[in-house]
Amino acid sequence: MRVTVDGVAALRFDDGTPVRAASGIAPLGDGWLVAQDDATHAAWRRPGSVTRVRVLPPVEGHDTFAAAAGTKHLKPDLEVACPAEVDGAPAVLLLGSGSTARRVRGVLVRLEDGRPVSVAADLGALYERVGAVLGVPADQRNLEGGSRLGDTVRWYQRGNLAAGVPSASVEVPLADLVDAVLGRTGPRAVPVTRPCRHELGEVDGVGLAVTDAVALPDGRELLSAAAEDTPNAVDDGPVVATALALVDGPDVLAVARIPEVGGRVHKVEGLALREVRGAEVHLLAVVDDDDPDTPSAELALRAVLD
């Protein structure tokens, strides 16, 4: 597999302020919904426009969160953006990382009369079940990626080789997840099955860990991964390299580094599929640079599957 960066753009809202900490991306209407992991708004990126979409109410009066402001512990940490449906209509499912008790919410964003509306729910009991099935202790739980495969979401735990936590995933029925967010069923009733480990290798002694995933039409998946030098599966650290991995269930078929752009390693945290042309897979990726003053980057990636 070969990976090329075909384009880079800085994501800013229409008022010029930066899109912060982009952590997931999924199609919505004529554009793309981009999750921000340190804000209560998402960004709706449409042709010629990027507007805010409220996905959660303010937390203790705050809509954005940062370590420098002493509010990082309050952030909802939405990390997954996945295509979904509500009563047959397209929607986007957002999921928190589960790394703290504040980060276990699910959100559905759909269009009503062309305008995005959101509904959210606490899914804490489901997160506990996912952690138990994966065998991941609560203080190492960090669900950073999700991929829709037909009627199923494969939900990914970011691993950390230094802490002995592997990248891993489980399968959850999409309809049950949607019903849990809508309050039609309880989070405890959502099945969690097929735990799977993913050995992605390392770069300069730092293990590659999953940050997001996207399904291909043939059922295989592309995972984004970061070699982040940190002692656990939750904290941020210097990113040595990023990569795409082609997987088929537990089997890692290929791993290829994402080229640096302008001498910088971009920490890809969100992936979306644009199109497949033969052996070429065209993706949109969004980057979290862990800097609230820096606009998140959007990368046009091309993966050639040999």
CSV table of C-alpha atoms in Angstrom, one decimal:
chain,number,residue,atom,x,y,z
A,1,MET,CA,0.0,0.0,0.0
A,2,ARG,CA,1.2,3.5,-0.8
A,3,VAL,CA,-0.2,6.7,0.7
A,4,THR,CA,-0.1,10.2,-0.8
A,5,VAL,CA,-1.2,13.5,0.6
A,6,ASP,CA,-3.0,15.2,-2.4
A,7,GLY,CA,-4.0,18.4,-0.5
A,8,VAL,CA,-4.0,20.2,2.8
A,9,ALA,CA,-6.5,22.9,4.0
A,10,ALA,CA,-6.9,24.7,7.3
A,11,LEU,CA,-10.4,24.4,8.7
A,12,ARG,CA,-11.9,27.7,10.0
A,13,PHE,CA,-15.4,28.7,10.7
A,14,ASP,CA,-17.0,31.4,8.6
A,15,ASP,CA,-16.2,34.0,11.3
A,16,GLY,CA,-12.5,33.1,11.0
A,17,THR,CA,-12.1,31.2,14.3
A,18,PRO,CA,-10.3,27.9,14.1
A,19,VAL,CA,-12.0,24.5,14.0
A,20,ARG,CA,-10.4,23.0,17.2
A,21,ALA,CA,-9.1,19.5,17.8
A,22,ALA,CA,-10.9,17.8,14.9
A,23,SER,CA,-11.4,14.2,16.0
A,24,GLY,CA,-13.9,12.6,13.6
A,25,ILE,CA,-15.6,13.3,10.2
A,26,ALA,CA,-18.7,11.8,8.5
A,27,PRO,CA,-21.0,12.9,5.7
A,28,LEU,CA,-24.0,15.1,6.5
A,29,GLY,CA,-26.2,16.5,3.7
A,30,ASP,CA,-24.1,18.2,1.1
A,31,GLY,CA,-21.1,18.4,3.3
A,32,TRP,CA,-19.2,16.8,6.2
A,33,LEU,CA,-19.7,17.0,9.9
A,34,VAL,CA,-16.4,17.4,11.8
A,35,ALA,CA,-16.3,16.6,15.5
A,36,GLN,CA,-14.2,18.7,17.9
A,37,ASP,CA,-13.1,16.8,20.9
A,38,ASP,CA,-12.7,19.9,23.1
A,39,ALA,CA,-16.0,21.7,22.3
A,40,THR,CA,-19.8,21.3,22.6
A,41,HIS,CA,-20.1,22.2,18.9
A,42,ALA,CA,-19.3,20.3,15.7
A,43,ALA,CA,-18.3,22.0,12.4
A,44,TRP,CA,-20.5,21.5,9.4
A,45,ARG,CA,-18.1,21.8,6.5
A,46,ARG,CA,-20.1,22.5,3.3
A,47,PRO,CA,-19.0,24.0,-0.1
A,48,GLY,CA,-17.8,27.5,0.7
A,49,SER,CA,-18.9,27.5,4.3
A,50,VAL,CA,-18.1,26.0,7.8
A,51,THR,CA,-20.7,26.6,10.4
A,52,ARG,CA,-21.1,25.5,14.0
A,53,VAL,CA,-23.6,22.8,15.0
A,54,ARG,CA,-24.4,22.5,18.7
A,55,VAL,CA,-24.2,18.9,19.7
A,56,LEU,CA,-24.2,19.2,23.5
A,57,PRO,CA,-25.3,21.8,26.0
A,58,PRO,CA,-22.6,23.9,27.8
A,59,VAL,CA,-20.7,22.2,30.6
A,60,GLU,CA,-20.6,24.3,33.7
A,61,GLY,CA,-21.1,27.3,31.4
A,62,HIS,CA,-18.3,26.4,29.0
A,63,ASP,CA,-18.5,25.5,25.3
A,64,THR,CA,-14.8,25.1,24.7
A,65,PHE,CA,-12.2,23.4,27.0
A,66,ALA,CA,-8.4,23.6,27.4
A,67,ALA,CA,-5.7,22.7,29.8
A,68,ALA,CA,-4.5,26.3,30.0
A,69,ALA,CA,-8.0,27.4,31.1
A,70,GLY,CA,-8.2,24.6,33.7
A,71,THR,CA,-11.3,23.2,32.0
A,72,LYS,CA,-9.8,20.2,30.0
A,73,HIS,CA,-11.3,17.7,32.5
A,74,LEU,CA,-14.8,19.0,31.6
A,75,LYS,CA,-14.6,18.4,27.8
A,76,PRO,CA,-17.0,15.8,26.3
A,77,ASP,CA,-14.2,14.3,24.1
A,78,LEU,CA,-16.3,13.3,21.2
A,79,GLU,CA,-13.9,11.1,19.2
A,80,VAL,CA,-16.1,9.0,16.8
A,81,ALA,CA,-18.1,10.3,13.8
A,82,CYS,CA,-19.9,7.6,12.0
A,83,PRO,CA,-22.7,7.5,9.3
A,84,ALA,CA,-26.0,6.4,10.6
A,85,GLU,CA,-29.8,6.6,10.0
A,86,VAL,CA,-32.7,7.7,12.1
A,87,ASP,CA,-36.0,6.3,10.9
A,88,GLY,CA,-34.5,5.9,7.5
A,89,ALA,CA,-33.1,9.4,7.2
A,90,PRO,CA,-29.3,10.0,7.1
A,91,ALA,CA,-27.6,11.0,10.4
A,92,VAL,CA,-24.2,11.1,12.0
A,93,LEU,CA,-23.5,9.3,15.2
A,94,LEU,CA,-20.9,10.9,17.5
A,95,LEU,CA,-19.4,9.0,20.5
A,96,GLY,CA,-17.3,10.1,23.4
A,97,SER,CA,-14.0,8.5,24.2
A,98,GLY,CA,-15.1,7.0,27.5
A,99,SER,CA,-11.8,7.9,29.1
A,100,THR,CA,-13.7,9.6,32.1
A,101,ALA,CA,-17.2,9.4,33.4
A,102,ARG,CA,-17.9,12.7,31.6
A,103,ARG,CA,-17.0,11.3,28.2
A,104,VAL,CA,-19.5,8.5,27.8
A,105,ARG,CA,-22.2,10.3,25.7
A,106,GLY,CA,-23.6,9.5,22.3
A,107,VAL,CA,-25.0,12.1,20.0
A,108,LEU,CA,-27.1,11.8,16.8
A,109,VAL,CA,-27.1,14.7,14.4
A,110,ARG,CA,-29.7,14.7,11.6
A,111,LEU,CA,-31.3,17.2,9.2
A,112,GLU,CA,-34.8,18.6,9.7
A,113,ASP,CA,-35.9,21.0,6.9
A,114,GLY,CA,-32.2,21.2,5.9
A,115,ARG,CA,-31.1,22.3,9.4
A,116,PRO,CA,-29.0,20.1,11.7
A,117,VAL,CA,-30.6,19.0,15.0
A,118,SER,CA,-29.0,16.9,17.7
A,119,VAL,CA,-30.1,14.6,20.5
A,120,ALA,CA,-27.7,13.1,23.1
A,121,ALA,CA,-27.8,10.5,25.8
A,122,ASP,CA,-25.5,9.1,28.5
A,123,LEU,CA,-24.3,5.6,27.5
A,124,GLY,CA,-22.1,4.9,30.6
A,125,ALA,CA,-23.4,1.4,31.0
A,126,LEU,CA,-22.5,0.5,27.4
A,127,TYR,CA,-19.0,1.9,27.9
A,128,GLU,CA,-18.5,-0.3,31.0
A,129,ARG,CA,-19.6,-3.3,28.9
A,130,VAL,CA,-17.2,-2.5,26.1
A,131,GLY,CA,-14.3,-2.1,28.5
A,132,ALA,CA,-15.2,-5.4,30.2
A,133,VAL,CA,-15.4,-7.3,26.8
A,134,LEU,CA,-12.0,-5.8,25.8
A,135,GLY,CA,-10.4,-6.4,29.2
A,136,VAL,CA,-9.4,-2.8,29.4
A,137,PRO,CA,-9.4,-1.1,32.8
A,138,ALA,CA,-11.4,2.1,33.2
A,139,ASP,CA,-8.3,4.2,33.6
A,140,GLN,CA,-6.9,3.0,30.2
A,141,ARG,CA,-10.2,3.0,28.2
A,142,ASN,CA,-10.0,5.4,25.3
A,143,LEU,CA,-12.4,4.6,22.4
A,144,GLU,CA,-11.1,6.8,19.6
A,145,GLY,CA,-12.3,5.3,16.4
A,146,GLY,CA,-15.4,3.8,14.7
A,147,SER,CA,-16.2,2.3,11.4
A,148,ARG,CA,-19.6,1.4,9.9
A,149,LEU,CA,-19.7,-2.0,8.2
A,150,GLY,CA,-23.2,-2.4,6.9
A,151,ASP,CA,-25.5,-2.6,10.0
A,152,THR,CA,-22.6,-2.8,12.4
A,153,VAL,CA,-20.2,-0.3,14.1
A,154,ARG,CA,-16.7,-1.6,14.8
A,155,TRP,CA,-15.6,0.5,17.7
A,156,TYR,CA,-11.8,0.9,18.4
A,157,GLN,CA,-9.8,1.3,21.5
A,158,ARG,CA,-6.6,3.3,21.2
A,159,GLY,CA,-3.8,1.1,22.5
A,160,ASN,CA,-0.4,1.8,24.0
A,161,LEU,CA,2.4,-0.6,23.9
A,162,ALA,CA,4.3,1.1,26.7
A,163,ALA,CA,1.4,0.4,29.1
A,164,GLY,CA,0.7,-3.1,27.7
A,165,VAL,CA,-2.7,-2.0,26.2
A,166,PRO,CA,-3.2,-3.3,22.6
A,167,SER,CA,-5.3,-1.5,20.0
A,168,ALA,CA,-8.5,-3.5,19.9
A,169,SER,CA,-12.1,-3.3,18.8
A,170,VAL,CA,-15.6,-4.7,19.3
A,171,GLU,CA,-18.7,-4.9,17.2
A,172,VAL,CA,-22.0,-3.1,18.2
A,173,PRO,CA,-25.2,-3.2,16.1
A,174,LEU,CA,-25.8,0.3,14.7
A,175,ALA,CA,-29.6,0.2,15.1
A,176,ASP,CA,-29.2,-0.6,18.8
A,177,LEU,CA,-26.7,2.2,19.3
A,178,VAL,CA,-29.1,4.6,17.6
A,179,ASP,CA,-32.0,3.4,19.8
A,180,ALA,CA,-29.9,3.9,22.9
A,181,VAL,CA,-29.1,7.5,22.0
A,182,LEU,CA,-32.8,8.1,21.2
A,183,GLY,CA,-33.9,6.6,24.5
A,184,ARG,CA,-35.8,3.7,22.8
A,185,THR,CA,-33.7,1.1,24.6
A,186,GLY,CA,-31.3,1.1,27.6
A,187,PRO,CA,-27.5,1.2,27.1
A,188,ARG,CA,-27.2,-2.1,28.9
A,189,ALA,CA,-29.3,-3.8,26.3
A,190,VAL,CA,-26.8,-3.0,23.4
A,191,PRO,CA,-24.9,-6.2,22.4
A,192,VAL,CA,-21.1,-6.0,22.4
A,193,THR,CA,-19.5,-8.8,20.5
A,194,ARG,CA,-16.4,-10.0,18.6
A,195,PRO,CA,-13.5,-8.5,20.4
A,196,CYS,CA,-10.4,-8.3,18.3
A,197,ARG,CA,-6.8,-7.1,18.7
A,198,HIS,CA,-4.9,-5.2,16.1
A,199,GLU,CA,-1.1,-5.4,16.0
A,200,LEU,CA,0.1,-2.5,13.9
A,201,GLY,CA,3.8,-2.4,14.7
A,202,GLU,CA,5.9,0.5,15.8
A,203,VAL,CA,8.0,3.4,14.6
A,204,ASP,CA,11.3,4.2,16.3
A,205,GLY,CA,10.3,2.1,19.3
A,206,VAL,CA,6.9,3.8,19.7
A,207,GLY,CA,3.8,1.6,19.0
A,208,LEU,CA,1.2,2.6,16.4
A,209,ALA,CA,-2.2,2.9,18.0
A,210,VAL,CA,-5.6,3.3,16.2
A,211,THR,CA,-7.1,6.7,16.0
A,212,ASP,CA,-10.0,6.1,13.6
A,213,ALA,CA,-11.3,3.7,10.9
A,214,VAL,CA,-13.3,3.6,7.7
A,215,ALA,CA,-14.9,0.6,5.9
A,216,LEU,CA,-14.2,-0.1,2.3
A,217,PRO,CA,-16.9,-1.5,-0.1
A,218,ASP,CA,-15.3,-5.0,0.0
A,219,GLY,CA,-15.6,-5.2,3.8
A,220,ARG,CA,-12.0,-4.5,4.6
A,221,GLU,CA,-11.1,-1.4,6.6
A,222,LEU,CA,-8.5,1.3,6.6
A,223,LEU,CA,-7.3,2.4,10.1
A,224,SER,CA,-5.5,5.6,10.9
A,225,ALA,CA,-2.8,5.2,13.5
A,226,ALA,CA,-0.4,7.4,15.4
A,227,ALA,CA,2.9,6.5,17.1
A,228,GLU,CA,2.4,8.8,20.1
A,229,ASP,CA,5.2,8.7,22.7
A,230,THR,CA,3.1,8.6,25.9
A,231,PRO,CA,3.1,6.3,28.9
A,232,ASN,CA,-0.6,5.3,28.7
A,233,ALA,CA,-3.5,5.0,26.3
A,234,VAL,CA,-5.2,8.3,27.3
A,235,ASP,CA,-2.6,11.1,27.6
A,236,ASP,CA,-1.2,13.1,24.7
A,237,GLY,CA,2.4,13.1,23.8
A,238,PRO,CA,4.9,13.8,20.9
A,239,VAL,CA,3.7,12.0,17.7
A,240,VAL,CA,6.6,10.3,16.0
A,241,ALA,CA,4.7,9.2,12.9
A,242,THR,CA,1.2,8.5,11.6
A,243,ALA,CA,0.1,5.7,9.2
A,244,LEU,CA,-2.7,4.0,7.5
A,245,ALA,CA,-3.3,0.3,8.0
A,246,LEU,CA,-5.3,-2.0,5.8
A,247,VAL,CA,-7.0,-4.7,7.8
A,248,ASP,CA,-9.4,-7.5,7.3
A,249,GLY,CA,-10.9,-8.3,10.7
A,250,PRO,CA,-7.9,-9.1,13.0
A,251,ASP,CA,-5.5,-9.5,10.0
A,252,VAL,CA,-3.2,-6.6,9.2
A,253,LEU,CA,-2.7,-6.7,5.5
A,254,ALA,CA,-0.5,-3.6,5.0
A,255,VAL,CA,0.8,-0.6,6.9
A,256,ALA,CA,2.1,2.6,5.2
A,257,ARG,CA,3.2,5.9,6.7
A,258,ILE,CA,1.4,9.1,6.0
A,259,PRO,CA,3.9,11.5,4.5
A,260,GLU,CA,4.9,14.5,6.5
A,261,VAL,CA,3.6,17.8,5.1
A,262,GLY,CA,5.9,20.8,5.4
A,263,GLY,CA,8.1,18.8,7.7
A,264,ARG,CA,5.3,18.2,10.1
A,265,VAL,CA,3.7,14.9,11.3
A,266,HIS,CA,-0.1,15.4,11.2
A,267,LYS,CA,-2.0,13.4,13.8
A,268,VAL,CA,-4.9,12.1,11.8
A,269,GLU,CA,-7.9,11.5,14.2
A,270,GLY,CA,-10.8,11.3,11.7
A,271,LEU,CA,-11.2,9.4,8.4
A,272,ALA,CA,-14.0,9.5,5.9
A,273,LEU,CA,-14.3,7.7,2.6
A,274,ARG,CA,-14.8,9.9,-0.5
A,275,GLU,CA,-14.6,7.3,-3.3
A,276,VAL,CA,-12.9,4.2,-4.6
A,277,ARG,CA,-11.5,4.1,-8.1
A,278,GLY,CA,-10.1,0.7,-8.8
A,279,ALA,CA,-7.1,0.2,-6.5
A,280,GLU,CA,-7.2,3.9,-5.4
A,281,VAL,CA,-9.0,4.9,-2.2
A,282,HIS,CA,-9.7,8.6,-1.8
A,283,LEU,CA,-10.2,9.8,1.8
A,284,LEU,CA,-10.8,12.9,3.8
A,285,ALA,CA,-8.8,13.0,7.0
A,286,VAL,CA,-8.9,15.6,9.8
A,287,VAL,CA,-6.1,16.4,12.2
A,288,ASP,CA,-5.9,17.2,15.9
A,289,ASP,CA,-2.7,19.1,16.6
A,290,ASP,CA,-3.6,19.4,20.3
A,291,ASP,CA,-3.4,23.2,20.0
A,292,PRO,CA,-6.7,25.2,20.4
A,293,ASP,CA,-5.2,28.2,18.6
A,294,THR,CA,-4.2,26.2,15.5
A,295,PRO,CA,-6.9,25.5,12.9
A,296,SER,CA,-7.3,21.8,12.4
A,297,ALA,CA,-6.0,20.6,9.1
A,298,GLU,CA,-8.0,18.6,6.5
A,299,LEU,CA,-6.0,16.3,4.4
A,300,ALA,CA,-7.0,14.7,1.0
A,301,LEU,CA,-5.4,11.3,1.2
A,302,ARG,CA,-5.0,8.7,-1.5
A,303,ALA,CA,-4.2,5.1,-0.7
A,304,VAL,CA,-3.1,2.8,-3.5
A,305,LEU,CA,-3.8,-0.8,-2.6
A,306,ASP,CA,-1.3,-3.1,-4.3
